[in-house]
CSV table of C-alpha atoms and ligand atoms in Angstrom, one decimal:
chain,number,residue,atom,x,y,z
A,15,MET,CA,-2.3,0.3,32.7
A,16,THR,CA,-5.4,2.6,32.5
A,17,SER,CA,-5.0,5.9,31.5
A,18,THR,CA,-7.2,9.5,31.7
A,19,ALA,CA,-7.4,10.7,28.3
A,20,GLY,CA,-6.2,6.8,26.8
A,21,VAL,CA,-4.8,7.0,23.0
A,22,VAL,CA,-6.4,8.6,20.1
A,23,VAL,CA,-6.2,7.7,16.7
A,24,VAL,CA,-6.2,9.3,13.5
A,25,GLY,CA,-7.7,7.8,10.8
A,26,GLY,CA,-9.5,4.4,10.3
A,27,GLY,CA,-7.9,2.1,7.3
A,28,GLN,CA,-5.3,-0.3,7.6
A,29,ALA,CA,-3.8,1.4,10.4
A,30,GLY,CA,-5.6,3.2,12.3
A,31,PHE,CA,-7.4,-0.1,12.6
A,32,SER,CA,-4.5,-2.2,13.3
A,33,VAL,CA,-3.0,0.0,15.9
A,34,VAL,CA,-6.3,-0.2,17.9
A,35,SER,CA,-7.3,-4.3,17.8
A,36,ALA,CA,-2.8,-4.9,19.1
A,37,LEU,CA,-3.5,-1.9,21.5
A,38,ARG,CA,-7.0,-4.0,23.1
A,39,GLY,CA,-5.3,-8.1,22.1
A,40,ALA,CA,-2.0,-6.4,24.2
A,41,GLY,CA,-4.6,-6.2,27.1
A,42,TYR,CA,-5.2,-2.2,26.9
A,43,ASP,CA,-8.0,-0.7,28.8
A,44,GLY,CA,-8.4,3.3,29.0
A,45,PRO,CA,-10.4,5.1,26.7
A,46,VAL,CA,-9.3,4.2,22.8
A,47,THR,CA,-10.4,6.9,20.2
A,48,VAL,CA,-11.0,6.5,16.4
A,49,LEU,CA,-11.5,9.6,14.4
A,50,ALA,CA,-12.4,8.7,10.6
A,51,ASP,CA,-13.0,10.6,7.9
A,52,GLU,CA,-14.4,7.9,6.2
A,53,ARG,CA,-18.3,7.1,6.6
A,54,HIS,CA,-17.4,2.9,5.8
A,55,LEU,CA,-16.6,1.3,8.6
A,56,PRO,CA,-12.4,1.0,8.0
A,57,TYR,CA,-11.8,-1.1,5.1
A,58,GLN,CA,-9.2,-2.8,3.2
A,59,ARG,CA,-8.5,-1.3,0.2
A,60,PRO,CA,-6.5,-4.4,-2.4
A,61,PRO,CA,-9.7,-5.1,-2.8
A,62,LEU,CA,-11.2,-2.0,-5.1
A,63,SER,CA,-8.8,-3.0,-7.6
A,64,LYS,CA,-8.8,-6.1,-8.5
A,65,LYS,CA,-12.8,-7.2,-8.5
A,66,ALA,CA,-14.9,-5.8,-10.9
A,67,HIS,CA,-16.9,-3.8,-8.9
A,68,THR,CA,-20.8,-4.1,-10.0
A,69,GLY,CA,-22.2,-2.1,-6.3
A,70,PRO,CA,-22.5,-2.1,-2.7
A,71,ASP,CA,-23.5,-5.2,-2.3
A,72,GLY,CA,-20.7,-6.7,-5.3
A,73,LEU,CA,-18.3,-5.4,-2.2
A,74,ARG,CA,-17.8,-6.5,0.9
A,75,VAL,CA,-14.1,-5.0,2.4
A,76,ASP,CA,-14.2,-3.7,6.1
A,77,LEU,CA,-11.9,-5.5,7.6
A,78,VAL,CA,-14.5,-6.6,10.8
A,79,PRO,CA,-17.9,-6.2,11.4
A,80,GLU,CA,-18.5,-3.1,13.5
A,81,SER,CA,-20.1,-5.3,16.6
A,82,PHE,CA,-16.1,-5.6,17.3
A,83,TYR,CA,-15.3,-2.4,17.8
A,84,ARG,CA,-18.6,-1.9,20.1
A,85,GLU,CA,-17.3,-5.4,21.8
A,86,ARG,CA,-13.8,-4.2,22.6
A,87,ASP,CA,-14.5,-0.8,24.0
A,88,ILE,CA,-13.3,1.5,20.8
A,89,ASP,CA,-14.9,4.7,20.4
A,90,LEU,CA,-14.9,5.0,16.8
A,91,ARG,CA,-16.6,8.2,15.2
A,92,LEU,CA,-16.6,8.2,11.5
A,93,GLY,CA,-17.0,11.0,9.2
A,94,ASP,CA,-15.5,14.2,10.7
A,95,ASP,CA,-12.2,15.1,10.3
A,96,VAL,CA,-9.6,16.0,12.6
A,97,ILE,CA,-7.8,19.3,11.6
A,98,ALA,CA,-5.9,20.5,14.0
A,99,LEU,CA,-3.9,18.7,17.0
A,100,ASP,CA,-2.8,21.4,19.9
A,101,ARG,CA,0.4,19.7,21.4
A,102,THR,CA,0.2,22.0,24.2
A,103,ALA,CA,-3.0,20.9,25.5
A,104,ARG,CA,-3.0,17.5,24.3
A,105,THR,CA,-5.8,17.5,22.3
A,106,VAL,CA,-7.0,17.0,18.8
A,107,ILE,CA,-9.7,19.0,17.3
A,108,THR,CA,-12.3,17.8,14.4
A,109,ARG,CA,-13.7,19.9,11.8
A,110,THR,CA,-17.2,20.2,13.3
A,111,GLY,CA,-15.2,21.5,16.9
A,112,THR,CA,-15.1,18.5,19.0
A,113,ARG,CA,-12.4,18.2,20.8
A,114,VAL,CA,-10.6,15.2,21.5
A,115,PRO,CA,-7.8,14.7,25.0
A,116,TYR,CA,-4.9,12.4,24.2
A,117,ASP,CA,-2.1,10.3,26.9
A,118,HIS,CA,-1.3,9.0,23.4
A,119,LEU,CA,-2.4,9.5,19.6
A,120,VAL,CA,-1.7,7.6,16.5
A,121,LEU,CA,-1.5,9.4,12.7
A,122,ALA,CA,-2.6,6.1,11.3
A,123,THR,CA,-3.5,9.3,7.9
A,124,GLY,CA,-2.0,7.2,4.9
A,125,ALA,CA,-1.8,8.8,1.7
A,126,ARG,CA,-4.0,10.6,-0.6
A,127,ASN,CA,-3.6,10.5,-4.6
A,128,ARG,CA,-1.1,12.4,-6.8
A,129,PRO,CA,-4.0,15.2,-8.9
A,130,LEU,CA,-4.7,14.6,-12.8
A,131,PRO,CA,-1.9,17.4,-13.4
A,132,VAL,CA,-3.2,18.6,-16.6
A,133,PRO,CA,-6.4,19.9,-18.2
A,134,GLY,CA,-9.7,19.0,-18.9
A,135,ALA,CA,-8.8,16.3,-15.5
A,136,GLU,CA,-12.2,17.5,-14.6
A,137,LEU,CA,-14.6,16.7,-17.2
A,138,ALA,CA,-17.5,13.1,-15.8
A,139,GLY,CA,-15.8,10.6,-16.4
A,140,VAL,CA,-12.0,10.5,-15.3
A,141,HIS,CA,-11.3,9.1,-11.3
A,142,ALA,CA,-8.3,8.2,-9.6
A,143,LEU,CA,-9.3,5.0,-6.8
A,144,ARG,CA,-8.4,5.2,-3.8
A,145,SER,CA,-10.9,5.1,-1.4
A,146,LEU,CA,-14.4,2.5,-1.1
A,147,ASP,CA,-16.5,5.2,-2.9
A,148,ASP,CA,-14.4,5.9,-5.7
A,149,ALA,CA,-14.8,2.1,-6.7
A,150,LEU,CA,-18.0,2.1,-6.6
A,151,ALA,CA,-18.0,4.7,-8.8
A,152,ILE,CA,-15.6,3.3,-11.3
A,153,GLY,CA,-17.5,-0.4,-11.2
A,154,ARG,CA,-20.3,1.9,-13.0
A,155,ALA,CA,-18.4,3.7,-15.1
A,156,LEU,CA,-17.0,0.3,-16.4
A,157,SER,CA,-20.5,-1.0,-16.7
A,158,THR,CA,-21.2,0.5,-20.0
A,159,ALA,CA,-17.1,2.0,-20.7
A,160,ARG,CA,-15.8,0.8,-24.0
A,161,ALA,CA,-12.5,2.4,-24.6
A,162,VAL,CA,-10.7,2.6,-21.4
A,163,VAL,CA,-7.4,4.7,-20.8
A,164,VAL,CA,-5.8,3.8,-17.9
A,165,VAL,CA,-3.1,6.9,-17.2
A,166,GLY,CA,0.3,5.6,-14.9
A,167,GLY,CA,2.1,2.1,-15.2
A,168,GLY,CA,1.7,1.4,-11.2
A,169,PHE,CA,0.4,-1.4,-9.6
A,170,ILE,CA,-3.6,0.2,-9.5
A,171,GLY,CA,-2.8,1.6,-12.8
A,172,LEU,CA,-2.4,-2.3,-13.9
A,173,GLU,CA,-4.6,-4.1,-12.0
A,174,LEU,CA,-7.4,-1.7,-12.5
A,175,ALA,CA,-6.6,-2.1,-16.2
A,176,GLN,CA,-7.2,-5.8,-15.7
A,177,VAL,CA,-10.6,-5.2,-14.7
A,178,ALA,CA,-11.8,-3.4,-17.9
A,179,ALA,CA,-10.1,-6.1,-19.3
A,180,ALA,CA,-11.7,-8.8,-18.4
A,181,ARG,CA,-15.2,-6.5,-18.2
A,182,GLY,CA,-14.7,-6.0,-22.2
A,183,ALA,CA,-13.3,-2.9,-22.8
A,184,HIS,CA,-10.6,-1.7,-24.9
A,185,VAL,CA,-7.6,-1.3,-22.5
A,186,THR,CA,-4.9,1.2,-22.8
A,187,VAL,CA,-2.7,2.0,-20.5
A,188,VAL,CA,-0.3,4.7,-20.8
A,189,GLU,CA,3.1,5.4,-19.0
A,190,LEU,CA,5.1,8.4,-18.7
A,191,ALA,CA,8.3,6.5,-17.9
A,192,ASP,CA,10.0,4.1,-20.1
A,193,ARG,CA,8.6,0.8,-18.2
A,194,LEU,CA,6.8,-0.4,-16.2
A,195,LEU,CA,6.9,-0.6,-12.3
A,196,SER,CA,10.2,1.7,-12.2
A,197,ARG,CA,9.7,2.3,-8.4
A,198,ALA,CA,9.1,-0.8,-7.4
A,199,VAL,CA,10.2,-4.1,-9.4
A,200,SER,CA,13.5,-4.3,-11.8
A,201,ALA,CA,13.4,-3.8,-15.4
A,202,GLN,CA,13.3,-7.4,-15.5
A,203,LEU,CA,11.1,-8.7,-14.7
A,204,GLN,CA,8.8,-5.8,-15.1
A,205,GLN,CA,9.8,-7.0,-19.5
A,206,HIS,CA,7.7,-10.2,-18.4
A,207,LEU,CA,4.8,-8.9,-16.3
A,208,ARG,CA,4.4,-5.7,-19.4
A,209,GLU,CA,4.4,-9.5,-22.4
A,210,ARG,CA,1.9,-11.1,-20.2
A,211,HIS,CA,0.0,-7.8,-19.9
A,212,GLU,CA,-0.5,-7.6,-23.6
A,213,ARG,CA,-0.9,-11.6,-24.3
A,214,SER,CA,-4.0,-10.4,-22.3
A,215,GLY,CA,-5.1,-8.0,-24.7
A,216,VAL,CA,-4.3,-4.3,-22.8
A,217,ARG,CA,-1.7,-2.1,-25.4
A,218,ILE,CA,0.5,-0.6,-23.4
A,219,LEU,CA,2.3,2.4,-23.9
A,220,THR,CA,5.7,3.7,-22.3
A,221,GLY,CA,6.9,6.3,-22.3
A,222,THR,CA,4.2,8.6,-23.0
A,223,ALA,CA,3.4,11.7,-21.7
A,224,VAL,CA,-0.2,12.4,-22.0
A,225,GLN,CA,-1.1,16.2,-22.1
A,226,SER,CA,-4.6,16.4,-21.8
A,227,VAL,CA,-8.2,15.4,-21.6
A,228,GLU,CA,-10.1,16.2,-24.3
A,229,GLY,CA,-14.7,16.3,-24.3
A,230,SER,CA,-17.4,16.7,-25.0
A,231,GLU,CA,-20.8,18.0,-22.8
A,232,GLY,CA,-18.3,17.9,-19.9
A,233,ARG,CA,-17.9,14.3,-20.7
A,234,VAL,CA,-14.1,12.5,-21.5
A,235,ARG,CA,-13.8,11.9,-24.9
A,236,GLN,CA,-10.5,11.3,-25.7
A,237,VAL,CA,-7.1,11.2,-24.2
A,238,VAL,CA,-4.2,14.1,-26.2
A,239,THR,CA,-0.5,12.5,-25.3
A,240,ASP,CA,2.8,13.6,-27.3
A,241,ARG,CA,2.6,10.3,-29.2
A,242,GLY,CA,-1.5,10.4,-30.5
A,243,THR,CA,-4.5,11.4,-29.2
A,244,LEU,CA,-6.2,7.8,-27.4
A,245,PRO,CA,-10.6,7.7,-27.9
A,246,ALA,CA,-12.1,7.7,-24.4
A,247,ASP,CA,-14.9,7.1,-22.3
A,248,LEU,CA,-13.1,6.3,-19.2
A,249,VAL,CA,-10.0,7.5,-17.7
A,250,VAL,CA,-8.2,6.4,-14.5
A,251,TYR,CA,-5.6,8.0,-13.2
A,252,GLY,CA,-2.6,6.2,-10.4
A,253,ILE,CA,0.4,8.2,-11.1
A,254,GLY,CA,1.9,8.0,-7.0
A,255,ALA,CA,0.6,9.0,-4.1
A,256,ALA,CA,1.4,11.1,-1.4
A,257,PRO,CA,1.2,11.1,2.7
A,258,ARG,CA,-1.2,12.4,4.7
A,259,ASP,CA,0.7,14.6,7.0
A,260,GLU,CA,-0.2,17.5,7.1
A,261,LEU,CA,-1.6,18.1,10.3
A,262,ALA,CA,1.9,16.9,11.7
A,263,ARG,CA,3.2,19.2,9.6
A,264,ASP,CA,1.2,22.3,11.3
A,265,ALA,CA,1.8,21.0,14.5
A,266,GLY,CA,4.9,21.1,14.6
A,267,LEU,CA,6.6,18.4,13.6
A,268,ALA,CA,8.9,17.0,12.1
A,269,VAL,CA,7.6,16.1,8.4
A,270,ASP,CA,10.0,14.7,4.9
A,271,ASP,CA,7.4,13.1,2.9
A,272,GLY,CA,5.8,10.9,5.6
A,273,VAL,CA,5.9,12.1,9.8
A,274,ILE,CA,9.5,11.0,10.7
A,275,VAL,CA,9.0,8.9,13.0
A,276,ASP,CA,12.5,6.8,15.6
A,277,GLU,CA,12.7,3.0,15.5
A,278,ARG,CA,10.2,2.3,18.1
A,279,LEU,CA,7.4,4.3,15.1
A,280,ARG,CA,7.8,7.7,18.1
A,281,SER,CA,7.7,11.1,15.9
A,282,ILE,CA,11.3,12.7,16.3
A,283,SER,CA,9.8,15.8,17.7
A,284,ASP,CA,7.3,14.3,20.1
A,285,PRO,CA,7.7,10.6,22.1
A,286,ARG,CA,3.4,11.0,22.6
A,287,ILE,CA,2.7,10.7,18.9
A,288,SER,CA,3.3,8.1,17.2
A,289,ALA,CA,2.5,8.0,12.9
A,290,VAL,CA,2.2,4.2,11.0
A,291,GLY,CA,1.3,3.6,8.0
A,292,ASP,CA,1.2,5.5,4.7
A,293,CYS,CA,1.9,8.3,6.6
A,294,ALA,CA,5.0,7.2,7.8
A,295,ARG,CA,9.0,7.5,7.4
A,296,HIS,CA,10.9,5.2,9.2
A,297,PRO,CA,13.8,3.4,9.9
A,298,HIS,CA,14.7,-0.1,8.6
A,299,PRO,CA,17.1,-2.1,9.6
A,300,HIS,CA,16.7,-3.8,5.3
A,301,ALA,CA,17.1,0.0,4.1
A,302,ALA,CA,19.9,2.5,3.6
A,303,GLY,CA,18.1,5.4,5.3
A,304,LEU,CA,14.2,6.4,6.3
A,305,VAL,CA,11.3,4.6,3.9
A,306,ARG,CA,8.5,4.9,4.0
A,307,LEU,CA,6.0,2.3,2.2
A,308,GLU,CA,2.4,2.5,0.8
A,309,SER,CA,1.7,-1.0,1.8
A,310,VAL,CA,-0.5,-3.9,4.1
A,311,GLN,CA,3.0,-5.9,5.8
A,312,ASN,CA,4.0,-1.9,6.7
A,313,ALA,CA,0.2,-0.9,8.1
A,314,THR,CA,-1.0,-3.4,10.1
A,315,ASP,CA,2.7,-4.8,11.7
A,316,GLN,CA,3.1,-1.2,12.5
A,317,GLY,CA,0.0,-0.8,14.5
A,318,VAL,CA,0.5,-3.5,16.4
A,319,LEU,CA,3.6,-2.6,17.5
A,320,VAL,CA,2.9,1.0,18.1
A,321,GLY,CA,-0.1,-0.8,20.0
A,322,ARG,CA,1.6,-3.4,21.6
A,323,ARG,CA,4.5,-0.6,22.2
A,324,ILE,CA,1.8,1.5,23.9
A,325,ALA,CA,0.5,-1.3,26.1
A,326,GLY,CA,4.2,-2.2,28.1
A,327,ALA,CA,6.3,-4.5,25.4
A,328,SER,CA,9.2,-2.4,23.9
A,329,GLU,CA,10.1,-3.3,20.2
A,330,PRO,CA,11.7,-1.3,17.3
A,331,TYR,CA,10.4,-1.9,14.1
A,332,ALA,CA,11.6,-4.2,12.0
A,333,SER,CA,9.4,-6.7,10.0
A,334,LEU,CA,9.9,-8.0,6.7
A,335,PRO,CA,8.4,-6.0,4.1
A,336,TRP,CA,6.8,-7.9,1.4
A,337,PHE,CA,3.9,-6.8,-0.8
A,338,TRP,CA,1.3,-8.1,-3.9
A,339,SER,CA,-0.3,-7.4,-7.0
A,340,ASP,CA,-2.8,-9.2,-8.1
A,341,GLN,CA,-3.4,-8.1,-12.6
A,342,GLY,CA,-5.5,-10.5,-13.5
A,343,ASP,CA,-4.5,-14.4,-13.7
A,344,ILE,CA,-0.8,-12.6,-12.8
A,345,LYS,CA,0.2,-12.8,-9.4
A,346,LEU,CA,3.5,-10.2,-8.3
A,347,GLN,CA,4.9,-10.8,-4.8
A,348,ILE,CA,7.1,-9.3,-3.1
A,349,ALA,CA,9.9,-9.9,-0.4
A,350,GLY,CA,12.6,-7.0,0.9
A,351,LEU,CA,13.9,-3.9,-0.3
A,352,ARG,CA,14.9,-3.9,-3.6
A,353,ALA,CA,16.7,-0.8,-4.1
A,354,PRO,CA,19.2,0.2,-3.7
A,355,ALA,CA,20.1,-3.7,-5.5
A,356,ASP,CA,23.7,-4.6,-7.6
A,357,ALA,CA,23.0,-7.2,-9.2
A,358,VAL,CA,19.2,-9.2,-10.5
A,359,HIS,CA,20.3,-12.2,-11.8
A,360,LEU,CA,15.9,-13.8,-12.8
A,361,VAL,CA,15.1,-17.6,-12.6
A,362,ALA,CA,12.3,-19.4,-14.6
A,363,GLY,CA,10.0,-21.6,-12.4
A,364,ASP,CA,9.0,-25.1,-13.4
A,365,SER,CA,6.5,-24.3,-14.8
A,366,PRO,CA,6.4,-20.9,-17.7
A,367,GLU,CA,4.5,-19.0,-15.8
A,368,ARG,CA,6.7,-19.3,-13.2
A,369,LEU,CA,9.3,-16.4,-12.4
A,370,ALA,CA,11.2,-14.9,-10.0
A,371,ALA,CA,13.6,-12.5,-9.9
A,372,TYR,CA,17.1,-12.3,-7.1
A,373,ALA,CA,18.3,-8.8,-6.1
A,374,PHE,CA,21.6,-8.3,-4.7
A,375,ARG,CA,23.3,-5.9,-3.1
A,376,ASP,CA,27.4,-6.8,-2.4
A,377,ASP,CA,26.8,-10.4,-2.9
A,378,ARG,CA,23.4,-10.6,-0.5
A,379,LEU,CA,20.2,-11.1,-1.0
A,380,VAL,CA,18.5,-8.7,-0.2
A,381,ALA,CA,14.7,-9.4,-2.3
A,382,VAL,CA,12.8,-11.9,-4.4
A,383,GLU,CA,10.1,-10.8,-6.9
A,384,THR,CA,7.8,-13.1,-8.5
A,385,LEU,CA,4.8,-13.9,-10.7
A,386,ASN,CA,2.9,-17.0,-10.1
A,387,TRP,CA,5.4,-18.5,-7.9
A,388,PRO,CA,3.6,-18.1,-4.2
A,389,ALA,CA,5.6,-21.3,-2.9
A,390,GLU,CA,9.1,-19.0,-3.5
A,391,HIS,CA,7.9,-16.1,-2.3
A,392,LEU,CA,7.4,-18.2,0.4
A,393,ALA,CA,10.1,-19.1,1.2
A,394,ALA,CA,12.0,-15.6,0.5
A,395,ARG,CA,10.2,-14.4,3.7
A,396,ARG,CA,11.7,-17.1,5.4
A,397,LEU,CA,15.4,-16.7,4.1
A,398,LEU,CA,15.1,-13.1,3.9
A,399,GLY,CA,14.6,-12.7,7.9
A,400,ARG,CA,17.1,-15.1,9.1
A,401,ASP,CA,20.7,-13.5,10.3
A,402,THR,CA,22.4,-15.8,7.8
A,403,PRO,CA,22.7,-14.6,4.3
A,404,VAL,CA,22.2,-15.9,1.0
A,405,ARG,CA,25.4,-15.0,-1.4
A,406,ALA,CA,24.6,-15.7,-5.5
A,407,ALA,CA,26.3,-19.1,-5.3
A,408,ASP,CA,23.9,-20.4,-2.7
A,409,LEU,CA,21.0,-20.0,-5.4
A,410,ALA,CA,23.3,-20.8,-8.8
A,411,GLY,CA,21.3,-23.8,-10.7
A,412,SER,CA,18.7,-24.3,-7.5
A,413,THR,CA,16.2,-21.9,-6.7
A,414,LEU,CA,15.0,-20.1,-2.6
A,415,GLY,CA,12.6,-23.3,-2.0
A,416,ALA,CA,15.4,-25.9,-2.7
A,417,LEU,CA,17.7,-23.7,-0.2
A,418,ALA,CA,15.2,-22.8,3.2
A,419,ARG,CA,14.3,-26.8,2.2
A,420,ALA,CA,18.3,-28.3,2.2
A,421,ARG,CA,18.9,-24.9,5.3
A,422,ARG,CA,16.2,-26.6,7.3
A,423,ALA,CA,17.5,-29.6,6.7
A,424,THR,CA,20.8,-29.1,8.1
A,425,GLU,CA,19.1,-27.4,11.1
A,426,VAL,CA,17.1,-30.2,12.1
A,427,ARG,CA,20.3,-32.1,12.0
A,428,THR,CA,22.1,-30.1,14.0
B,529,FAD,C1,-6.4,0.3,-4.9
B,529,FAD,C2,-5.7,-0.3,-3.7
B,529,FAD,C3,-5.0,-0.9,-4.0
B,529,FAD,C4,-4.4,-0.8,-2.8
B,529,FAD,N1,-3.6,-3.2,-3.2
B,529,FAD,C5,-3.0,-3.0,-2.2
B,529,FAD,C6,-1.8,-4.7,-2.8
B,529,FAD,O1,-2.9,-4.9,-3.6
B,529,FAD,N2,-1.5,-5.2,-1.6
B,529,FAD,C7,-0.5,-4.2,-0.7
B,529,FAD,O2,-0.1,-4.7,0.2
B,529,FAD,N3,-1.3,-3.2,-0.5
B,529,FAD,C8,-2.3,-2.4,-2.2
B,529,FAD,N4,-2.8,-1.5,-1.0
B,529,FAD,C9,-1.6,-0.1,-0.4
B,529,FAD,C10,-2.6,-0.2,1.2
B,529,FAD,O3,-4.0,0.1,1.1
B,529,FAD,C11,-1.9,0.7,1.9
B,529,FAD,O4,-0.6,0.5,2.7
B,529,FAD,C12,-2.7,1.0,3.5
B,529,FAD,O5,-4.1,1.2,3.1
B,529,FAD,C13,-2.3,1.5,4.3
B,529,FAD,O6,-2.8,2.4,5.3
B,529,FAD,P1,-3.0,2.9,5.8
B,529,FAD,O7,-3.8,3.3,7.7
B,529,FAD,O8,-1.6,3.4,5.9
B,529,FAD,O9,-3.6,4.6,5.0
B,529,FAD,P2,-5.7,4.0,4.4
B,529,FAD,O10,-5.3,3.1,4.6
B,529,FAD,O11,-5.5,5.3,3.6
B,529,FAD,O12,-6.4,5.2,5.8
B,529,FAD,C14,-5.9,6.2,5.9
B,529,FAD,C15,-7.4,6.6,6.6
B,529,FAD,O13,-7.1,8.0,7.3
B,529,FAD,C16,-8.2,8.6,6.9
B,529,FAD,N5,-7.8,9.8,7.1
B,529,FAD,C17,-6.7,10.8,7.1
B,529,FAD,N6,-6.6,12.3,6.6
B,529,FAD,C18,-7.6,12.6,7.9
B,529,FAD,C19,-7.7,12.6,8.9
B,529,FAD,N7,-7.4,14.4,9.1
B,529,FAD,N8,-8.9,12.8,10.2
B,529,FAD,C20,-10.0,12.1,9.7
B,529,FAD,N9,-9.2,11.5,9.0
B,529,FAD,C21,-8.6,10.9,8.0
B,529,FAD,C22,-8.3,8.8,5.3
B,529,FAD,O14,-9.7,8.6,4.5
B,529,FAD,C23,-8.3,6.8,5.0
B,529,FAD,O15,-9.4,6.5,5.6
B,529,FAD,C24,-4.1,-0.3,-1.9
B,529,FAD,C25,-4.3,0.6,-2.2
B,529,FAD,C26,-4.9,1.1,-2.7
B,529,FAD,C27,-5.3,2.2,-2.8
């Protein structure tokens, strides 16, 4: 399939990379252009919050080397952001004034961090973490920081708390909700997770609101909360992200906390435009309504689907959602979509650090959260992806690993 203007991808992150690599992998031979605002080659974000980075050489995160794009004739343009879409002329316009025409446009613009909405957030020593440049700045700050306050008990905050603690800092996590990871994991599992963090020396304050950040000579010195003041020479906040959907909204596409797409990830307002990854809100067979997911799995699989679709395939998006978060020596993994679950069963593994939470809706297993139990996570991914549901009774006194083995044995016999 050859075309004149080809495919333009806005955003050079996980999902944008996945689109262009799948396009070429599926034999698409038209022009492919990636317009990326960052100056780095497309890179992975997960290591940014998990490694004790010290300098540019201490963090190798490129998804592939530059030669990958050259060899596949992918025109990767770094350091210029797209500021407008002209849907009538089928052209995108960049900040430097370049106009790039498209036959098909893919929005892969990701998400941006929610700002810390308190006085003092602009002081030196207060950081958010999203980009490689943010991670390098935090890495430098960690080499001298003694007292670190992490605002937000979500995945990124908890990962960074462990990185900072491993570098010898006194770390306090301040979370507004009455528990950690309140949107992402069950209350049952988070209690164990919290205890593990506390055992490693990280102090956790839940139900606590940050009111301001105070400093002297332009640098942070302390964080004021509604339950007291915490000394701080480094503050890192991770209080959620919002999709970068403003290009779509300004161009008149349907947007509602993300670009709204159909089951083939095309904008419901314009079939020549797709959206993938953190910026897309999409239907999913495992979800009650539309969902927007922020994960490497979702960005990768959606990119693959759109790349293949533009090259001629036609399948709806139905990949099982899964996620991981490494918090020091705690490996949290999630398969499936938990909310809304009506029952959660906690199951201990065969060693003290292993734990699983099975979440059921209408007596059907819908999600599995595990701590330090990768085999159980993989069994969950195998079983949740199947048509045969897993009922609570199937798991009485058993694990998913054992159930998966038993079902495989039955399949082999029949
Ligand atoms: C610190 C951190 C740790 C994470 N850890 C995990 C993890 O352990 N496991 C997991 O599953 N997920 C993790 N994630 C989430 C995962 O990285 C994201 O879900 C994934 O990167 C989404 O891919 P994306 O391509 O949609 O967005 P991104 O990777 O964010 O890429 C979007 C790119 O588009 C660019 N862009 C935006 N607007 C424009 C524009 N107008 N013009 C040009 N370029 C533009 C952005 O600058 C960015 O480079 C983590 C995220 C962060 C920030």
